[in-house]
PDB file of C-alpha atoms in Angstrom:
ATOM      1  CA  ASP A   1     -26.813  -8.388-207.068  1.00 57.00           C
ATOM      2  CA  GLY A   2     -30.286  -8.398-205.617  1.00 60.00           C
ATOM      3  CA  PHE A   3     -30.497 -12.034-205.228  1.00 62.00           C
ATOM      4  CA  ALA A   4     -27.343 -12.240-203.163  1.00 66.00           C
ATOM      5  CA  GLN A   5     -28.534  -9.131-201.130  1.00 69.00           C
ATOM      6  CA  ARG A   6     -31.951 -10.971-200.334  1.00 66.00           C
ATOM      7  CA  MET A   7     -30.070 -14.194-199.279  1.00 67.00           C
ATOM      8  CA  ASN A   8     -27.837 -12.168-196.780  1.00 74.00           C
ATOM      9  CA  LEU A   9     -31.087 -10.435-195.402  1.00 71.00           C
ATOM     10  CA  LEU A  10     -32.756 -13.913-195.310  1.00 67.00           C
ATOM     11  CA  ALA A  11     -29.660 -15.380-193.224  1.00 72.00           C
ATOM     12  CA  ALA A  12     -29.948 -12.331-190.838  1.00 75.00           C
ATOM     13  CA  GLY A  13     -33.454 -12.909-190.170  1.00 68.00           C
ATOM     14  CA  GLU A  14     -35.125 -10.599-192.310  1.00 69.00           C
ATOM     15  CA  LEU A  15     -38.343 -12.097-193.419  1.00 58.00           C
ATOM     16  CA  GLU A  16     -40.477  -9.305-194.860  1.00 59.00           C
ATOM     17  CA  ASN A  17     -39.604  -9.678-198.611  1.00 53.00           C
ATOM     18  CA  GLU A  18     -40.221 -13.201-199.282  1.00 48.00           C
ATOM     19  CA  LYS A  19     -39.786 -12.924-203.314  1.00 48.00           C
ATOM     20  CA  LEU A  20     -36.428 -13.578-204.325  1.00 48.00           C
ATOM     21  CA  THR A  21     -35.083 -12.039-207.565  1.00 48.00           C
ATOM     22  CA  GLU A  22     -33.236 -14.254-210.093  1.00 50.00           C
ATOM     23  CA  SER A  23     -29.565 -13.738-210.340  1.00 50.00           C
ATOM     24  CA  ARG A  24     -27.443 -14.087-213.137  1.00 52.00           C
ATOM     25  CA  GLY A  25     -23.696 -14.076-213.274  1.00 51.00           C
ATOM     26  CA  LYS A  26     -20.943 -15.341-211.223  1.00 56.00           C
ATOM     27  CA  THR A  27     -22.768 -15.009-207.654  1.00 58.00           C
ATOM     28  CA  GLU A  28     -22.754 -18.794-207.245  1.00 63.00           C
ATOM     29  CA  GLY A  29     -20.169 -18.433-204.113  1.00 64.00           C
ATOM     30  CA  VAL A  30     -22.207 -15.615-202.552  1.00 70.00           C
ATOM     31  CA  LEU A  31     -25.401 -17.667-202.865  1.00 69.00           C
ATOM     32  CA  THR A  32     -24.029 -20.719-201.708  1.00 65.00           C
ATOM     33  CA  LYS A  33     -22.440 -18.900-198.469  1.00 72.00           C
ATOM     34  CA  SER A  34     -25.720 -17.213-197.844  1.00 74.00           C
ATOM     35  CA  LEU A  35     -27.868 -20.392-198.319  1.00 69.00           C
ATOM     36  CA  GLU A  36     -25.475 -22.252-195.743  1.00 69.00           C
ATOM     37  CA  GLU A  37     -25.707 -19.356-193.297  1.00 80.00           C
ATOM     38  CA  THR A  38     -29.558 -19.328-193.627  1.00 77.00           C
ATOM     39  CA  ILE A  39     -29.260 -22.979-192.935  1.00 73.00           C
ATOM     40  CA  ARG A  40     -27.057 -22.773-189.948  1.00 78.00           C
ATOM     41  CA  THR A  41     -29.315 -19.924-188.682  1.00 84.00           C
ATOM     42  CA  VAL A  42     -32.581 -21.860-188.925  1.00 80.00           C
ATOM     43  CA  ARG A  43     -31.015 -24.804-187.258  1.00 80.00           C
ATOM     44  CA  ALA A  44     -29.487 -22.860-184.441  1.00 86.00           C
ATOM     45  CA  LEU A  45     -33.025 -21.193-183.979  1.00 87.00           C
ATOM     46  CA  GLN A  46     -34.706 -24.715-183.996  1.00 83.00           C
ATOM     47  CA  GLU A  47     -31.853 -25.879-181.191  1.00 87.00           C
ATOM     48  CA  GLU A  48     -32.433 -22.901-179.126  1.00 90.00           C
ATOM     49  CA  MET A  49     -36.314 -23.301-179.222  1.00 89.00           C
ATOM     50  CA  ASN A  50     -36.095 -27.243-178.513  1.00 89.00           C
ATOM     51  CA  ASN A  51     -33.758 -26.251-175.563  1.00 91.00           C
ATOM     52  CA  ILE A  52     -36.268 -23.759-174.041  1.00 91.00           C
ATOM     53  CA  ILE A  53     -39.318 -26.016-174.492  1.00 90.00           C
ATOM     54  CA  ALA A  54     -37.346 -28.820-172.869  1.00 92.00           C
ATOM     55  CA  ALA A  55     -36.283 -26.686-169.949  1.00 91.00           C
ATOM     56  CA  VAL A  56     -39.959 -25.537-169.464  1.00 88.00           C
ATOM     57  CA  GLY A  57     -41.281 -28.986-169.755  1.00 88.00           C
ATOM     58  CA  ASP A  58     -38.682 -29.949-167.037  1.00 90.00           C
ATOM     59  CA  GLY A  59     -39.887 -27.054-164.699  1.00 87.00           C
ATOM     60  CA  MET A  60     -36.661 -24.842-165.360  1.00 89.00           C
ATOM     61  CA  LEU A  61     -38.584 -21.673-166.048  1.00 86.00           C
ATOM     62  CA  HIS A  62     -35.798 -19.423-165.309  1.00 88.00           C
ATOM     63  CA  GLU A  63     -34.005 -20.595-168.756  1.00 90.00           C
ATOM     64  CA  ARG A  64     -34.053 -18.251-171.480  1.00 91.00           C
ATOM     65  CA  ALA A  65     -33.062 -18.232-175.351  1.00 90.00           C
ATOM     66  CA  ASP A  66     -29.830 -16.547-176.116  1.00 91.00           C
ATOM     67  CA  VAL A  67     -30.785 -13.757-178.245  1.00 91.00           C
ATOM     68  CA  ASP A  68     -27.497 -12.835-178.875  1.00 92.00           C
ATOM     69  CA  ARG A  69     -26.980 -15.552-181.366  1.00 90.00           C
ATOM     70  CA  PHE A  70     -29.479 -14.302-183.751  1.00 90.00           C
ATOM     71  CA  HIS A  71     -30.399 -10.923-185.690  1.00 90.00           C
ATOM     72  CA  GLY A  72     -33.455  -9.423-187.235  1.00 91.00           C
ATOM     73  CA  LYS A  73     -36.858 -11.313-186.700  1.00 89.00           C
ATOM     74  CA  TYR A  74     -34.948 -14.343-185.462  1.00 88.00           C
ATOM     75  CA  ARG A  75     -33.912 -12.150-182.481  1.00 91.00           C
ATOM     76  CA  ASP A  76     -37.326 -10.681-182.070  1.00 91.00           C
ATOM     77  CA  LEU A  77     -38.804 -14.460-182.071  1.00 90.00           C
ATOM     78  CA  CYS A  78     -36.397 -15.467-179.177  1.00 90.00           C
ATOM     79  CA  SER A  79     -37.078 -12.245-177.170  1.00 93.00           C
ATOM     80  CA  GLY A  80     -40.775 -12.981-177.720  1.00 92.00           C
ATOM     81  CA  ILE A  81     -40.296 -16.615-176.262  1.00 90.00           C
ATOM     82  CA  ASN A  82     -38.305 -15.166-173.470  1.00 92.00           C
ATOM     83  CA  GLU A  83     -40.972 -12.841-172.448  1.00 93.00           C
ATOM     84  CA  ILE A  84     -43.584 -15.553-172.739  1.00 90.00           C
ATOM     85  CA  THR A  85     -41.480 -17.826-170.585  1.00 90.00           C
ATOM     86  CA  LYS A  86     -40.778 -14.983-167.913  1.00 91.00           C
ATOM     87  CA  ALA A  87     -44.500 -14.371-167.863  1.00 90.00           C
ATOM     88  CA  PHE A  88     -45.211 -17.843-167.368  1.00 85.00           C
ATOM     89  CA  GLU A  89     -42.670 -18.069-164.403  1.00 87.00           C
ATOM     90  CA  SER A  90     -44.164 -14.927-162.864  1.00 89.00           C
ATOM     91  CA  ALA A  91     -47.618 -16.203-162.916  1.00 86.00           C
ATOM     92  CA  LEU A  92     -46.640 -19.714-161.630  1.00 83.00           C
ATOM     93  CA  PHE A  93     -44.778 -17.941-158.768  1.00 84.00           C
ATOM     94  CA  GLN A  94     -47.666 -15.916-157.914  1.00 89.00           C
ATOM     95  CA  VAL A  95     -50.239 -18.889-158.114  1.00 85.00           C
ATOM     96  CA  ALA A  96     -47.619 -20.865-155.868  1.00 83.00           C
ATOM     97  CA  HIS A  97     -47.539 -18.007-153.529  1.00 87.00           C
ATOM     98  CA  SER A  98     -51.499 -17.653-153.300  1.00 87.00           C
ATOM     99  CA  VAL A  99     -51.394 -21.391-152.613  1.00 83.00           C
ATOM    100  CA  ASP A 100     -49.013 -21.044-149.721  1.00 86.00           C
ATOM    101  CA  VAL A 101     -51.244 -18.241-148.229  1.00 85.00           C
ATOM    102  CA  VAL A 102     -54.357 -20.512-148.680  1.00 83.00           C
ATOM    103  CA  HIS A 103     -52.566 -23.321-146.921  1.00 83.00           C
ATOM    104  CA  ARG A 104     -51.310 -21.220-144.198  1.00 87.00           C
ATOM    105  CA  THR A 105     -54.854 -19.839-143.807  1.00 83.00           C
ATOM    106  CA  SER A 106     -56.135 -23.362-143.577  1.00 80.00           C
ATOM    107  CA  ASP A 107     -53.700 -24.116-140.938  1.00 82.00           C
ATOM    108  CA  GLU A 108     -54.738 -21.123-138.929  1.00 83.00           C
ATOM    109  CA  LEU A 109     -58.379 -22.073-139.365  1.00 77.00           C
ATOM    110  CA  ALA A 110     -57.710 -25.522-138.136  1.00 77.00           C
ATOM    111  CA  GLN A 111     -55.892 -24.105-135.300  1.00 84.00           C
ATOM    112  CA  GLY A 112     -58.724 -21.710-134.558  1.00 76.00           C
ATOM    113  CA  SER A 113     -61.292 -24.672-134.713  1.00 74.00           C
ATOM    114  CA  GLN A 114     -59.141 -26.799-132.248  1.00 82.00           C
ATOM    115  CA  THR A 115     -59.022 -23.570-129.794  1.00 79.00           C
ATOM    116  CA  LEU A 116     -62.852 -23.126-130.311  1.00 75.00           C
ATOM    117  CA  ALA A 117     -63.248 -26.868-129.439  1.00 72.00           C
ATOM    118  CA  GLU A 118     -61.031 -26.767-126.390  1.00 77.00           C
ATOM    119  CA  GLY A 119     -62.817 -23.296-125.300  1.00 74.00           C
ATOM    120  CA  ALA A 120     -66.408 -24.767-125.548  1.00 60.00           C
ATOM    121  CA  THR A 121     -65.486 -27.193-122.793  1.00 73.00           C
ATOM    122  CA  GLU A 122     -64.091 -24.606-120.521  1.00 74.00           C
ATOM    123  CA  GLN A 123     -65.802 -22.051-118.094  1.00 78.00           C
ATOM    124  CA  ALA A 124     -68.448 -19.626-119.307  1.00 70.00           C
ATOM    125  CA  SER A 125     -65.650 -16.974-119.062  1.00 73.00           C
ATOM    126  CA  THR A 126     -64.309 -18.278-122.429  1.00 78.00           C
ATOM    127  CA  LEU A 127     -66.956 -17.083-124.461  1.00 70.00           C
ATOM    128  CA  GLU A 128     -65.114 -13.860-125.005  1.00 83.00           C
ATOM    129  CA  GLU A 129     -62.093 -15.924-126.290  1.00 88.00           C
ATOM    130  CA  ILE A 130     -64.547 -17.925-128.755  1.00 86.00           C
ATOM    131  CA  ALA A 131     -65.881 -14.576-130.022  1.00 79.00           C
ATOM    132  CA  SER A 132     -62.374 -13.473-130.788  1.00 86.00           C
ATOM    133  CA  SER A 133     -61.633 -16.645-132.508  1.00 81.00           C
ATOM    134  CA  LEU A 134     -64.835 -16.450-134.712  1.00 79.00           C
ATOM    135  CA  GLU A 135     -63.641 -13.006-135.676  1.00 84.00           C
ATOM    136  CA  GLN A 136     -60.359 -14.338-136.694  1.00 80.00           C
ATOM    137  CA  MET A 137     -62.052 -16.968-138.783  1.00 80.00           C
ATOM    138  CA  SER A 138     -64.204 -14.410-140.478  1.00 73.00           C
ATOM    139  CA  SER A 139     -60.967 -12.387-141.392  1.00 78.00           C
ATOM    140  CA  MET A 140     -59.241 -15.382-142.682  1.00 78.00           C
ATOM    141  CA  THR A 141     -62.296 -16.585-144.619  1.00 78.00           C
ATOM    142  CA  GLY A 142     -62.051 -13.125-146.405  1.00 78.00           C
ATOM    143  CA  GLU A 143     -58.352 -13.462-147.135  1.00 80.00           C
ATOM    144  CA  MET A 144     -59.189 -16.873-148.596  1.00 79.00           C
ATOM    145  CA  ALA A 145     -61.604 -15.344-150.851  1.00 77.00           C
ATOM    146  CA  SER A 146     -59.146 -12.861-151.859  1.00 82.00           C
ATOM    147  CA  SER A 147     -56.626 -15.376-152.405  1.00 80.00           C
ATOM    148  CA  ALA A 148     -59.028 -17.398-154.574  1.00 78.00           C
ATOM    149  CA  SER A 149     -59.723 -14.456-156.476  1.00 83.00           C
ATOM    150  CA  GLU A 150     -56.146 -13.819-157.143  1.00 84.00           C
ATOM    151  CA  ALA A 151     -55.688 -17.301-158.122  1.00 78.00           C
ATOM    152  CA  LYS A 152     -58.466 -16.975-160.623  1.00 85.00           C
ATOM    153  CA  GLU A 153     -57.001 -14.007-162.289  1.00 86.00           C
ATOM    154  CA  LEU A 154     -53.431 -15.745-162.470  1.00 81.00           C
ATOM    155  CA  SER A 155     -55.073 -18.569-164.037  1.00 81.00           C
ATOM    156  CA  ALA A 156     -56.315 -16.184-166.657  1.00 83.00           C
ATOM    157  CA  GLU A 157     -53.033 -14.778-167.194  1.00 85.00           C
ATOM    158  CA  VAL A 158     -51.485 -18.148-167.568  1.00 78.00           C
ATOM    159  CA  ARG A 159     -54.180 -19.075-170.095  1.00 85.00           C
ATOM    160  CA  SER A 160     -53.224 -15.798-171.805  1.00 84.00           C
ATOM    161  CA  SER A 161     -49.413 -16.562-171.536  1.00 80.00           C
ATOM    162  CA  VAL A 162     -50.211 -20.170-173.334  1.00 78.00           C
ATOM    163  CA  HIS A 163     -52.378 -18.304-175.875  1.00 82.00           C
ATOM    164  CA  GLN A 164     -49.516 -16.097-176.782  1.00 82.00           C
ATOM    165  CA  GLY A 165     -46.922 -19.111-176.696  1.00 76.00           C
ATOM    166  CA  ASP A 166     -49.089 -20.814-179.155  1.00 82.00           C
ATOM    167  CA  GLU A 167     -49.147 -17.728-181.406  1.00 83.00           C
ATOM    168  CA  VAL A 168     -45.423 -17.234-181.290  1.00 79.00           C
ATOM    169  CA  VAL A 169     -44.938 -20.982-182.082  1.00 77.00           C
ATOM    170  CA  ARG A 170     -47.493 -20.723-185.157  1.00 84.00           C
ATOM    171  CA  LYS A 171     -45.489 -17.509-186.339  1.00 82.00           C
ATOM    172  CA  LEU A 172     -42.065 -19.661-185.758  1.00 79.00           C
ATOM    173  CA  SER A 173     -43.738 -22.479-187.744  1.00 84.00           C
ATOM    174  CA  ASP A 174     -44.740 -20.098-190.791  1.00 85.00           C
ATOM    175  CA  ALA A 175     -41.496 -18.400-190.927  1.00 81.00           C
ATOM    176  CA  MET A 176     -39.455 -21.845-190.934  1.00 83.00           C
ATOM    177  CA  LYS A 177     -42.062 -22.915-193.765  1.00 87.00           C
ATOM    178  CA  ARG A 178     -41.152 -19.526-195.736  1.00 86.00           C
ATOM    179  CA  ILE A 179     -37.343 -20.021-195.026  1.00 83.00           C
ATOM    180  CA  GLN A 180     -37.612 -23.688-196.286  1.00 87.00           C
ATOM    181  CA  SER A 181     -39.533 -22.510-199.352  1.00 86.00           C
ATOM    182  CA  SER A 182     -36.856 -19.814-200.156  1.00 84.00           C
ATOM    183  CA  ALA A 183     -34.005 -22.295-199.642  1.00 82.00           C
ATOM    184  CA  GLU A 184     -35.813 -24.777-202.079  1.00 84.00           C
ATOM    185  CA  GLU A 185     -35.988 -21.857-204.471  1.00 84.00           C
ATOM    186  CA  SER A 186     -32.445 -20.815-203.823  1.00 82.00           C
ATOM    187  CA  ALA A 187     -31.403 -24.480-204.474  1.00 81.00           C
ATOM    188  CA  LYS A 188     -33.289 -24.463-207.808  1.00 84.00           C
ATOM    189  CA  ILE A 189     -31.745 -21.248-209.035  1.00 81.00           C
ATOM    190  CA  ILE A 190     -28.058 -22.743-207.968  1.00 79.00           C
ATOM    191  CA  ARG A 191     -28.869 -26.039-209.972  1.00 80.00           C
ATOM    192  CA  SER A 192     -29.888 -23.856-213.032  1.00 83.00           C
ATOM    193  CA  ILE A 193     -26.749 -21.768-212.429  1.00 78.00           C
ATOM    194  CA  ASP A 194     -24.529 -24.985-212.611  1.00 70.00           C
TER     195      ASP A 194
END
């Protein structure tokens, strides 16, 4: 009947139709099975989200939710979390790369400064060498400015990813509240059937 079908859809992660129809007749076994499946699915989803959050907290950004465990909107939610984690991992990799470039450039600048200091004490013929080093420093400063700009853009992407993550968590929380409400309604109906 309609209630059993809706409970099966709920267990599969289909959350669009929140209103459950009242059932009559001998559907208690189907209702109980659907409710149990819903509970198992929600618990598995919660476990999957907790694992991903813990992995990200431990710096293991390569970890992903197992989307094959879920169906419907539950699968979509896991896929969304995976996309956010992937974007976050990519942004942090790019930031780390930019920091490495800035560090190497700073080392090169320090070496160039050392060369300039040594060259200043040498003969007048080293003026040409100093001019070359200044040109190199100017080029490196341009690279540092470019790297700083990239770091700023990556920081904006990370903020955007965090915002998206907050939105997904909010949607997950809303979905879990709707599931809990549906489960409570189911329990009331089962009690009234009994």
